PDB file of C-alpha atoms in Angstrom:
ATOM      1  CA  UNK T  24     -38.509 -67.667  -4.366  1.00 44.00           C
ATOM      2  CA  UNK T  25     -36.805 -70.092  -2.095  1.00 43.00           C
ATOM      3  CA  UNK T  26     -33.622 -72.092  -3.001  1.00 40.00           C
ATOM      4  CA  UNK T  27     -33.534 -75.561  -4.694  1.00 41.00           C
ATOM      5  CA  UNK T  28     -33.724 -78.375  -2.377  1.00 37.00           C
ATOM      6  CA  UNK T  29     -33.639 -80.942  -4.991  1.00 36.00           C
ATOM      7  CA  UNK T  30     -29.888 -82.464  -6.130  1.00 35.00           C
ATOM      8  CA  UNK T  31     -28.833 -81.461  -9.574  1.00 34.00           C
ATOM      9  CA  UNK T  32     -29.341 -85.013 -10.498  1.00 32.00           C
ATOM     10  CA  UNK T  33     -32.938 -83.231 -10.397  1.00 32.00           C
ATOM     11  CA  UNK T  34     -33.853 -80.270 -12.547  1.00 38.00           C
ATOM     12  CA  UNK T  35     -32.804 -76.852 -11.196  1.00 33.00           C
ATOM     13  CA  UNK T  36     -35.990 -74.584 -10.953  1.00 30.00           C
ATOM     14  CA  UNK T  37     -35.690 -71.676 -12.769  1.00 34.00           C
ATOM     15  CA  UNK T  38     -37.807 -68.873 -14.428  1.00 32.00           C
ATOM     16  CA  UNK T  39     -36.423 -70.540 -17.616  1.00 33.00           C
ATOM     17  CA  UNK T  40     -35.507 -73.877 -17.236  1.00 28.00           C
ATOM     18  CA  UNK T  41     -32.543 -74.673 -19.250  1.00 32.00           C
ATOM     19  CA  UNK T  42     -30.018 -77.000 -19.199  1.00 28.00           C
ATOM     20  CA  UNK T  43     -26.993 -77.358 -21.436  1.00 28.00           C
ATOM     21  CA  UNK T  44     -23.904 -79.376 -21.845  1.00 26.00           C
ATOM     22  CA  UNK T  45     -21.004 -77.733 -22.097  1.00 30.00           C
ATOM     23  CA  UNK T  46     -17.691 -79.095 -23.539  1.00 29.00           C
ATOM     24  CA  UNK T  47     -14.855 -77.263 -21.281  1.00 29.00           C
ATOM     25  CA  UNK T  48     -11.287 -76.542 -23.034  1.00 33.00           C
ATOM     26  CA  UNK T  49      -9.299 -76.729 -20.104  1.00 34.00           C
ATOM     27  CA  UNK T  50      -5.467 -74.900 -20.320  1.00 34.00           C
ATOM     28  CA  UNK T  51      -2.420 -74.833 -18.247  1.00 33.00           C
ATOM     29  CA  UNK T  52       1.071 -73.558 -19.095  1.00 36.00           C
ATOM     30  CA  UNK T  53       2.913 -76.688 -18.291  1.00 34.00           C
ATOM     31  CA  UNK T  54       0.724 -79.409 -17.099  1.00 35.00           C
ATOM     32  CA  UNK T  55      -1.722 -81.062 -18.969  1.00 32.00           C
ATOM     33  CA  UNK T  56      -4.994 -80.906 -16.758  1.00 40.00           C
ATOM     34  CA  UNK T  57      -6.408 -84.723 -17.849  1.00 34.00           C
ATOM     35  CA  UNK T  58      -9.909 -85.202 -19.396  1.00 36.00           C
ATOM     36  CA  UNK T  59     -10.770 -81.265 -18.694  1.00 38.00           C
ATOM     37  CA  UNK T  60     -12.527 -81.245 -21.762  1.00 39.00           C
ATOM     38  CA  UNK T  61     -15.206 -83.801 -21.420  1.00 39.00           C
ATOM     39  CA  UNK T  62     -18.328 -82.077 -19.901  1.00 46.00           C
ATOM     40  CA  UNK T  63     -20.653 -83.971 -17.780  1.00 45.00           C
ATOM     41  CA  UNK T  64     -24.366 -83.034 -17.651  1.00 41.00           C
ATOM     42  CA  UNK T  65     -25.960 -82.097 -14.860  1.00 47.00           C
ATOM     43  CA  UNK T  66     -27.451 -85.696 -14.041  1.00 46.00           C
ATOM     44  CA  UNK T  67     -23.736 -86.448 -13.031  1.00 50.00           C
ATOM     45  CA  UNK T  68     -23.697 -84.487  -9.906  1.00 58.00           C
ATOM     46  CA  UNK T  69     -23.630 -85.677  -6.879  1.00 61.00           C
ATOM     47  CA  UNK T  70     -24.358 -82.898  -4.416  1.00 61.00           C
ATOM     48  CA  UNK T  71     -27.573 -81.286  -3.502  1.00 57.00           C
ATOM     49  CA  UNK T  72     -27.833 -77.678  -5.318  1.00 58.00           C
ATOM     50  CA  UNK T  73     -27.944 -75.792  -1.858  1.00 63.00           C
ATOM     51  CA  UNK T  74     -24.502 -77.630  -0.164  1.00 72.00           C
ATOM     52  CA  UNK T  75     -22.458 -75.860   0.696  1.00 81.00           C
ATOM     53  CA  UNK T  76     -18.539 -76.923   1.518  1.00 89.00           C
ATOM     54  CA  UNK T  77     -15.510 -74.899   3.053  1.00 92.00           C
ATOM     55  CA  UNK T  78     -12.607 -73.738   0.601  1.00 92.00           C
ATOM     56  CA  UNK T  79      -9.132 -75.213   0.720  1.00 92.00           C
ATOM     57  CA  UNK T  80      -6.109 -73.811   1.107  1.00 92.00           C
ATOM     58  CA  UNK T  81      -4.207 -72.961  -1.714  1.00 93.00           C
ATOM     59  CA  UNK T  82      -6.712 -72.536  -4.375  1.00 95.00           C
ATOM     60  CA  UNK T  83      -6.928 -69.008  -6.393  1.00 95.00           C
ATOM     61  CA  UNK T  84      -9.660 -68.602  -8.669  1.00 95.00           C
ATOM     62  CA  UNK T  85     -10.654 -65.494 -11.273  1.00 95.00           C
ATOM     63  CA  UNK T  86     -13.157 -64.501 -13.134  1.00 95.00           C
ATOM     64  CA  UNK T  87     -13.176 -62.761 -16.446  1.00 95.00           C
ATOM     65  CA  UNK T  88     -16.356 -61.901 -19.294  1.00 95.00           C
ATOM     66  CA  UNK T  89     -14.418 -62.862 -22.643  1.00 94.00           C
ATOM     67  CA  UNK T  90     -15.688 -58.895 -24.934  1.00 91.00           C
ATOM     68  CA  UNK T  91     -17.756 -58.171 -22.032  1.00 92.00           C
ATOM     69  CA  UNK T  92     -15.933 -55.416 -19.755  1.00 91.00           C
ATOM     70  CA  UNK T  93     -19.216 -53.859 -18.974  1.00 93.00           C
ATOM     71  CA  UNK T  94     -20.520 -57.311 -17.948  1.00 94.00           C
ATOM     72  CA  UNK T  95     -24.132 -56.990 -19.464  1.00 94.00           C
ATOM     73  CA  UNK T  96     -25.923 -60.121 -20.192  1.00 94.00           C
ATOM     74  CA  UNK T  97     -28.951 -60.189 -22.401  1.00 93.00           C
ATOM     75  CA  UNK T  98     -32.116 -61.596 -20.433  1.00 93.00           C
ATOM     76  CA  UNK T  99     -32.860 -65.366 -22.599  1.00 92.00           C
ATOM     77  CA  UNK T 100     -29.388 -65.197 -24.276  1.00 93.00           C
ATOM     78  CA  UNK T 101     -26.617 -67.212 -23.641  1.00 94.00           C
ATOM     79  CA  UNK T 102     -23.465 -65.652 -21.863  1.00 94.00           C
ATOM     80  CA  UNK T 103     -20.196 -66.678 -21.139  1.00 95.00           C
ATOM     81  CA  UNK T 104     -17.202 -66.325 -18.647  1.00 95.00           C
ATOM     82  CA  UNK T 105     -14.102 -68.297 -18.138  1.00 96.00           C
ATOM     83  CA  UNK T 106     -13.345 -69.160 -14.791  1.00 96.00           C
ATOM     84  CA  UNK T 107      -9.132 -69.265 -14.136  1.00 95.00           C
ATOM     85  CA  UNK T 108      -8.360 -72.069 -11.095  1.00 94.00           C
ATOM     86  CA  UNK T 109      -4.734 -72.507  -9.690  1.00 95.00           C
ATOM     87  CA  UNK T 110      -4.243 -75.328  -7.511  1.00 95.00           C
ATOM     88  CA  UNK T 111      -1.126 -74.293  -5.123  1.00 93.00           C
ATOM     89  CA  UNK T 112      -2.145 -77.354  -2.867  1.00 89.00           C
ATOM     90  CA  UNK T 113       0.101 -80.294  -2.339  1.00 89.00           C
ATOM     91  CA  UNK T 114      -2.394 -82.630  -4.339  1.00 92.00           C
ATOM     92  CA  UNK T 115      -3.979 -83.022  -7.481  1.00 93.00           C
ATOM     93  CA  UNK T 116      -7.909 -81.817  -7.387  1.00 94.00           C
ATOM     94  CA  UNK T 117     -10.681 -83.200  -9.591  1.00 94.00           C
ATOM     95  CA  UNK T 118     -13.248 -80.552 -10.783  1.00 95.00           C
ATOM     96  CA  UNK T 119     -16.906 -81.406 -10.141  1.00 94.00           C
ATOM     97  CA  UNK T 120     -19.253 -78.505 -11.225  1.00 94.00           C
ATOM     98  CA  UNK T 121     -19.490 -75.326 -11.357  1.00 95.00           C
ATOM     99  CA  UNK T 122     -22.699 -73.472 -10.400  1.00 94.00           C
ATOM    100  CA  UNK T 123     -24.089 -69.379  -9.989  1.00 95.00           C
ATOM    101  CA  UNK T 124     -27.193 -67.989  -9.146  1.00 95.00           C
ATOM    102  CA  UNK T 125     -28.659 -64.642  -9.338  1.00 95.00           C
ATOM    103  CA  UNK T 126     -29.860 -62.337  -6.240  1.00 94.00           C
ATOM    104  CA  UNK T 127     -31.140 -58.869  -5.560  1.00 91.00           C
ATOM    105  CA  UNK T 128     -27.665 -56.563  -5.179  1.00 87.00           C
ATOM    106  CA  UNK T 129     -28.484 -54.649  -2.477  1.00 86.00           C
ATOM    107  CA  UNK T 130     -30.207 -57.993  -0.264  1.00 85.00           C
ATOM    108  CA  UNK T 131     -28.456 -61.340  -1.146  1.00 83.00           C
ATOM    109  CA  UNK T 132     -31.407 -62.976   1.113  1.00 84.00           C
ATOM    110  CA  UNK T 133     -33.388 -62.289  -2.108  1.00 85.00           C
ATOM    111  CA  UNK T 134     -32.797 -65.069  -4.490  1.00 86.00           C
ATOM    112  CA  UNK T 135     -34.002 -64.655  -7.981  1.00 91.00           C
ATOM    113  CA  UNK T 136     -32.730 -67.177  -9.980  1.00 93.00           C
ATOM    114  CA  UNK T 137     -30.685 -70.593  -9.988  1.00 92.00           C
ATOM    115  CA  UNK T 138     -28.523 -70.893 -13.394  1.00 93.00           C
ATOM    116  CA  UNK T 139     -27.791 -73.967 -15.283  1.00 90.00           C
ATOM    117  CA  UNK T 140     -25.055 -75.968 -13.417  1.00 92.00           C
ATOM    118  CA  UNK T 141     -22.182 -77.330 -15.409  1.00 92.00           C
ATOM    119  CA  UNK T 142     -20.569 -80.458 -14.471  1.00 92.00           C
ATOM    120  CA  UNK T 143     -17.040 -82.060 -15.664  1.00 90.00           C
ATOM    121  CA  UNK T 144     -15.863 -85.754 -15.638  1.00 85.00           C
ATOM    122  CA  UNK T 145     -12.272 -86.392 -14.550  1.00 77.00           C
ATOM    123  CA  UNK T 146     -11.294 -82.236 -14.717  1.00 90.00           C
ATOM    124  CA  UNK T 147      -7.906 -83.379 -12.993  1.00 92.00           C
ATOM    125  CA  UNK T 148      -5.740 -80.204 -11.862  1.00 94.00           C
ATOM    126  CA  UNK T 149      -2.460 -81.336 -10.540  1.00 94.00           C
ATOM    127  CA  UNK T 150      -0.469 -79.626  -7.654  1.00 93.00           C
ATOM    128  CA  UNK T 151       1.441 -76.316  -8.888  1.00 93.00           C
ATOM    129  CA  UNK T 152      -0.810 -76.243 -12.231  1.00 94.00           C
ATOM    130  CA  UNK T 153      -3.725 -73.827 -13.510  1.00 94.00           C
ATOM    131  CA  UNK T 154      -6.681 -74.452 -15.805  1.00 95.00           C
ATOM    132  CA  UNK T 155      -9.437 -72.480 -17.470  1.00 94.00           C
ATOM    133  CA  UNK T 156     -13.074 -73.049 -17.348  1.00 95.00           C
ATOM    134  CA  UNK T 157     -15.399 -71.588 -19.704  1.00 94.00           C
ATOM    135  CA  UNK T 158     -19.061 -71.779 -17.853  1.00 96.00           C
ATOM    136  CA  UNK T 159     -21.733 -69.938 -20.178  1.00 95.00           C
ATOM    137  CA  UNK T 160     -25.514 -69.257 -18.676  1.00 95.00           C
ATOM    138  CA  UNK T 161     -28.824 -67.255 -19.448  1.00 94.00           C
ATOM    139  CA  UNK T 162     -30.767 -65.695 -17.116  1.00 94.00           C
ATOM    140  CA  UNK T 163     -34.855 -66.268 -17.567  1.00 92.00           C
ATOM    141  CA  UNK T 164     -36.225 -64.093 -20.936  1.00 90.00           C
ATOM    142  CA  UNK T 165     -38.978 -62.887 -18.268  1.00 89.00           C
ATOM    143  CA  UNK T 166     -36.385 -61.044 -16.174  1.00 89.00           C
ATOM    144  CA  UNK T 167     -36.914 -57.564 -15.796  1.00 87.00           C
ATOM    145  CA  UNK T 168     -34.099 -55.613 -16.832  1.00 90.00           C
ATOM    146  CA  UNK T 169     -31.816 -54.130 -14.184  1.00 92.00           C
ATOM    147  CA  UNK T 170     -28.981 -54.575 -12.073  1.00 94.00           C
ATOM    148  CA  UNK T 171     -28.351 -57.973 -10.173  1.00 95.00           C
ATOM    149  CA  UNK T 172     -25.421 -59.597  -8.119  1.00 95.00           C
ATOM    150  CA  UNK T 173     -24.421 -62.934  -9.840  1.00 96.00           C
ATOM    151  CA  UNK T 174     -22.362 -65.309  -7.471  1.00 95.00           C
ATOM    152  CA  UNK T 175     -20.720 -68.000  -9.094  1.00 95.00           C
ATOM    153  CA  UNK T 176     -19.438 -70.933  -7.471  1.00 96.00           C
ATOM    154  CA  UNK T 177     -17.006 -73.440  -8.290  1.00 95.00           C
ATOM    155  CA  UNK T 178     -17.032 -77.246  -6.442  1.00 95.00           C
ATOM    156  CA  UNK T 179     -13.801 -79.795  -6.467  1.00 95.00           C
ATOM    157  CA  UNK T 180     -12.735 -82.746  -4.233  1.00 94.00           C
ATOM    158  CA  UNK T 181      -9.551 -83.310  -2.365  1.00 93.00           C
ATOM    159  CA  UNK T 182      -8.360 -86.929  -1.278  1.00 91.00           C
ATOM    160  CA  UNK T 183     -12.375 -87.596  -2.021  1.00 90.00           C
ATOM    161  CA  UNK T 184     -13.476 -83.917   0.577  1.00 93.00           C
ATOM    162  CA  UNK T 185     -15.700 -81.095  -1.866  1.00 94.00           C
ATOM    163  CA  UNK T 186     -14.600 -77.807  -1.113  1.00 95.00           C
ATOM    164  CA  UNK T 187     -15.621 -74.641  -2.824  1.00 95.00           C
ATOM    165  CA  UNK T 188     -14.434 -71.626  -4.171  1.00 96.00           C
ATOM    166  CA  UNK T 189     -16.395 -68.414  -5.394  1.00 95.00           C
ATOM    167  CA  UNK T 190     -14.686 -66.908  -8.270  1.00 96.00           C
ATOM    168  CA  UNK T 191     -17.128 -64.511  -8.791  1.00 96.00           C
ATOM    169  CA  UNK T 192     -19.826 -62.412  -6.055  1.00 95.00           C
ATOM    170  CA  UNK T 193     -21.083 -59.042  -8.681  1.00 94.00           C
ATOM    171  CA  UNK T 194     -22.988 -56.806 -10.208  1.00 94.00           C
ATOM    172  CA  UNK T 195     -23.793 -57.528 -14.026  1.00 95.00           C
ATOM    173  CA  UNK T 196     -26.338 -55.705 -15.835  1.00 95.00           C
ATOM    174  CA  UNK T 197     -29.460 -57.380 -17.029  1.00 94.00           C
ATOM    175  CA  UNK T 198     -30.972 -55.789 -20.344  1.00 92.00           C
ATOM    176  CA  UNK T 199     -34.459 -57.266 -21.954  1.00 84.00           C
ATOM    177  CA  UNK T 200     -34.268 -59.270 -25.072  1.00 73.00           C
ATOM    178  CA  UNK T 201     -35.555 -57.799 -27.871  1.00 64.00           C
ATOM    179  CA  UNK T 202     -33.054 -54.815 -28.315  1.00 54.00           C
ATOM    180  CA  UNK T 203     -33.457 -51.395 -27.427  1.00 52.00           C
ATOM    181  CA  UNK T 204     -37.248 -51.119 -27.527  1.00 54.00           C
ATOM    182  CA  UNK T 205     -38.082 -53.137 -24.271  1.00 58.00           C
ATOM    183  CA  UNK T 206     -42.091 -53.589 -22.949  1.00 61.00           C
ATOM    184  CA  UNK T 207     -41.301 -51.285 -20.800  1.00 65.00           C
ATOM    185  CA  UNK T 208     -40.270 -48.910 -23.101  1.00 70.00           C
ATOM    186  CA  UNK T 209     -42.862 -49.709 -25.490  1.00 73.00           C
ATOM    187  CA  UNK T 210     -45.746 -49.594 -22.187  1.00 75.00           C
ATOM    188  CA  UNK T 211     -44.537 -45.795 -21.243  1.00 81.00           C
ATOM    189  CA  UNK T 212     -44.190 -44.401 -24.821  1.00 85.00           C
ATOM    190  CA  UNK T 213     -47.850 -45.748 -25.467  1.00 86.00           C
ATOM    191  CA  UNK T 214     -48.774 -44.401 -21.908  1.00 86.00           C
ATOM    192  CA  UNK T 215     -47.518 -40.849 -22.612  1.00 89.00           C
ATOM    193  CA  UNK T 216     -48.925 -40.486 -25.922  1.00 91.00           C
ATOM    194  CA  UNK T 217     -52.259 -41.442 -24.659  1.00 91.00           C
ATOM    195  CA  UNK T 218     -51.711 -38.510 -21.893  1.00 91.00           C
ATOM    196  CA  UNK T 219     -50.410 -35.944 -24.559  1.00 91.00           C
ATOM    197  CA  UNK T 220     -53.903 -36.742 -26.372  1.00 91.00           C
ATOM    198  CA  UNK T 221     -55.700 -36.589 -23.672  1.00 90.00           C
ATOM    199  CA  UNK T 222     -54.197 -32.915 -22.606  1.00 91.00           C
ATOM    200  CA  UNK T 223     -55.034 -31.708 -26.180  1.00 91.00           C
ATOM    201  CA  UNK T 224     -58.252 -32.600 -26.371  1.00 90.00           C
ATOM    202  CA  UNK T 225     -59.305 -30.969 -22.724  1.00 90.00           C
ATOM    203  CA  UNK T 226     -57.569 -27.867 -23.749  1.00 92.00           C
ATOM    204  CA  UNK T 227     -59.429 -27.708 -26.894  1.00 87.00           C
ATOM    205  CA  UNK T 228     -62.904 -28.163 -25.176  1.00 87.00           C
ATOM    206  CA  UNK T 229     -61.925 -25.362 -22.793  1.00 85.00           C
ATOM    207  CA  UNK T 230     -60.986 -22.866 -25.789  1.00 88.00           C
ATOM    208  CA  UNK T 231     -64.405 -23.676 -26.883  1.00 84.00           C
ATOM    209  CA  UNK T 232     -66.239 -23.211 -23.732  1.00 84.00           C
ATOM    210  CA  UNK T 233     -64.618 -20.173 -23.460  1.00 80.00           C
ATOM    211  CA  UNK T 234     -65.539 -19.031 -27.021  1.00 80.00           C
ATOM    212  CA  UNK T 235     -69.283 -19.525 -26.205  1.00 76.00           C
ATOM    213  CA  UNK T 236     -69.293 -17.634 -23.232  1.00 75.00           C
ATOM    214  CA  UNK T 237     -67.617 -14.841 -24.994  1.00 77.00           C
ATOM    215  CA  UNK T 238     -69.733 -14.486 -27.242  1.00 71.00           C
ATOM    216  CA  UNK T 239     -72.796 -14.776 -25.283  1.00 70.00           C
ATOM    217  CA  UNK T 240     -71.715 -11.637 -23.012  1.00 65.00           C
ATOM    218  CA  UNK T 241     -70.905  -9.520 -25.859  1.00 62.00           C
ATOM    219  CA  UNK T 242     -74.875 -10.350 -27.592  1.00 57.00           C
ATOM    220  CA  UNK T 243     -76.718  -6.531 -27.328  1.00 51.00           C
ATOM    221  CA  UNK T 244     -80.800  -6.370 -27.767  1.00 52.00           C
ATOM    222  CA  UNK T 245     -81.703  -4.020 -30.354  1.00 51.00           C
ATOM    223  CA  UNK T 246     -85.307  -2.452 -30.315  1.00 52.00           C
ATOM    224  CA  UNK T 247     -87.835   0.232 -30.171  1.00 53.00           C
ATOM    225  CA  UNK T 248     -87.240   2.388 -27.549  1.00 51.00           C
ATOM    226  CA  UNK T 249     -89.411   2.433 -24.593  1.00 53.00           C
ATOM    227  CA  UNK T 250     -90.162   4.844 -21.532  1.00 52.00           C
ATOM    228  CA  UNK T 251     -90.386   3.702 -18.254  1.00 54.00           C
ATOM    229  CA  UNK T 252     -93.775   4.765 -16.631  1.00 55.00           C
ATOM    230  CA  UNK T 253     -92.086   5.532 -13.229  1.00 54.00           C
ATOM    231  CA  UNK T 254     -89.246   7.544 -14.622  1.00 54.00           C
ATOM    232  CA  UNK T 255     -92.146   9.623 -16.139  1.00 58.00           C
ATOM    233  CA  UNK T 256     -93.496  10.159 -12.872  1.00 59.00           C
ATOM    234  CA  UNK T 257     -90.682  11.423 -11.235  1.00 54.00           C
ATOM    235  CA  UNK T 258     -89.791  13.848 -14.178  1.00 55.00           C
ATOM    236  CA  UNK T 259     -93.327  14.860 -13.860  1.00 59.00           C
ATOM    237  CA  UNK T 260     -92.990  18.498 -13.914  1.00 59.00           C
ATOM    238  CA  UNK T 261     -89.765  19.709 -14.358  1.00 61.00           C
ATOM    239  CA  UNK T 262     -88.219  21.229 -17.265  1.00 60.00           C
ATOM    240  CA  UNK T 263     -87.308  17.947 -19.400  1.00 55.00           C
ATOM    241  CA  UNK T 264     -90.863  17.436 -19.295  1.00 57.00           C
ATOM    242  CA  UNK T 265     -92.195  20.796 -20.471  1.00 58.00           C
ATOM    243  CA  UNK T 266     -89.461  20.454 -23.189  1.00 62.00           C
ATOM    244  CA  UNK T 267     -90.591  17.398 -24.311  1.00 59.00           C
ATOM    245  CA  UNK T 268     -94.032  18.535 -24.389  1.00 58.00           C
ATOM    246  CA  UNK T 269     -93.251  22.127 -26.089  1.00 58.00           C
ATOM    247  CA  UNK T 270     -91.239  19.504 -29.121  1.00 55.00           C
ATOM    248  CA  UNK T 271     -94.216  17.383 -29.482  1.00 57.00           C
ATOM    249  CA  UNK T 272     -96.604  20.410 -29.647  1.00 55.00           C
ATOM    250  CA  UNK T 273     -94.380  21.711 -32.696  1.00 51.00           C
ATOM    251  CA  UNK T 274     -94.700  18.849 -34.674  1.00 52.00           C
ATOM    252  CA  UNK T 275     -98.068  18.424 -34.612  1.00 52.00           C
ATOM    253  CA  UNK T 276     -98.151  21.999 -35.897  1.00 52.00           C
TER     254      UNK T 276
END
């Protein structure tokens, strides 16, 4: 699949296409970060989904999976992570969006999936203060299970100039909805009970086979005896034959 060319005031293209609106509880431990809690949708943005801007100076981001150290996301499920932005710069910063998609770990070039982007109106951070973003997403319910790199992006504007910052460029863990019991699963349980069968019923048909053949070689004719005429000829003569004859002679007596 190719990247999005569209802007997110378009839909994002997705094997699930889902888009939500999020309500972000921004937090800082002094300053009050203004309006961070009033979550735009994505028909607010005003950048294409595949820009791409520089990162300025003096911005620290961090990601963390609130009861998710293992970092496994159900596929069709909603998941969430907060994203933690300090702005060390010598200006206030408006949040704009913040944005992920999904890729192939071990190729990035491979691009599997585009998640929901989240905007924010007026998500001021002033100079010297930090703020919290929760961004939650689901990956598409047809998504094989696995392992996957998510890279999550977050955009701004300084003095009116969109930067970016990746908080987060991972592995997470992909498992299938519906529990333990995936298709999968359920495709090479089915797959090796049909071969167990199979195996059982060819080994039975050769003990059978086998049987038969046994006891076709071990079948003896019974009958009334006979003398071959040519084994009479060659006996012709010799003392077997005169004893025979002598025995023969004595019964008729």
């Amino acid at each position: 699949m190719g990247k999005e060319t569209t802007t997110f005031k378009l839909r994002y293209r997705s094997f699930s296409v889902m888009l939500f609106i999020i309500f972000a509880k921004c937090q800082s431990d002094d300053d009050v970060v203004s309006d961070a809690s009033a979550a735009a949708a994505v028909d607010d943005i005003d950048y294409a989904a595949d820009d791409t801007f520089t990162s300025a100076s003096g911005i620290e981001t961090v990601c963390v999976f609130p009861n998710n150290a293992p970092r496994v996301v159900h596929a069709g499920e909603d998941s969430e992570l907060l994203v933690g932005f300090k702005n060390d710069a010598e200006s206030s910063l408006n949040v704009i969006a913040i944005k992920a998609s999904i890729h192939l770990n071990y190729d990035h070039r491979y691009f599997i999936q585009n998640l929901t982007a989240q905007a924010f109106n007026n998500a001021t951070v002033p100079a010297s203060a930090q703020a919290t973003f929760p961004y939650i997403f689901a990956v598409s319910k047809f998504l094989q299970a696995g392992s996957f790199d998510l890279v999550g992006t977050i955009i701004y504007e300084i003095d009116q100039q969109p930067y970016q910052s990746t908080f987060y460029n991972g592995t997470i863990d992909v498992l299938e909805a519906g529990g333990v019991l995936s298709i999968e699963s359920v495709f090479l349980v089915a797959l090796g009970v049909a071969l167990l069968v199979f195996l059982v019923v060819w080994i039975k048909n050769e003990i059978n086979n086998f049987s038969k053949k046994t006891k076709r070689a071990s079948k003896v004719e019974v009958g009334t005896g006979t003398t071959d005429s040519s084994l009479d000829e060659w006996l012709q003569g010799t003392a077997y034959t005169q004893s025979q004859s002598g025995k023969q002679s004595k019964k008729k007596k």
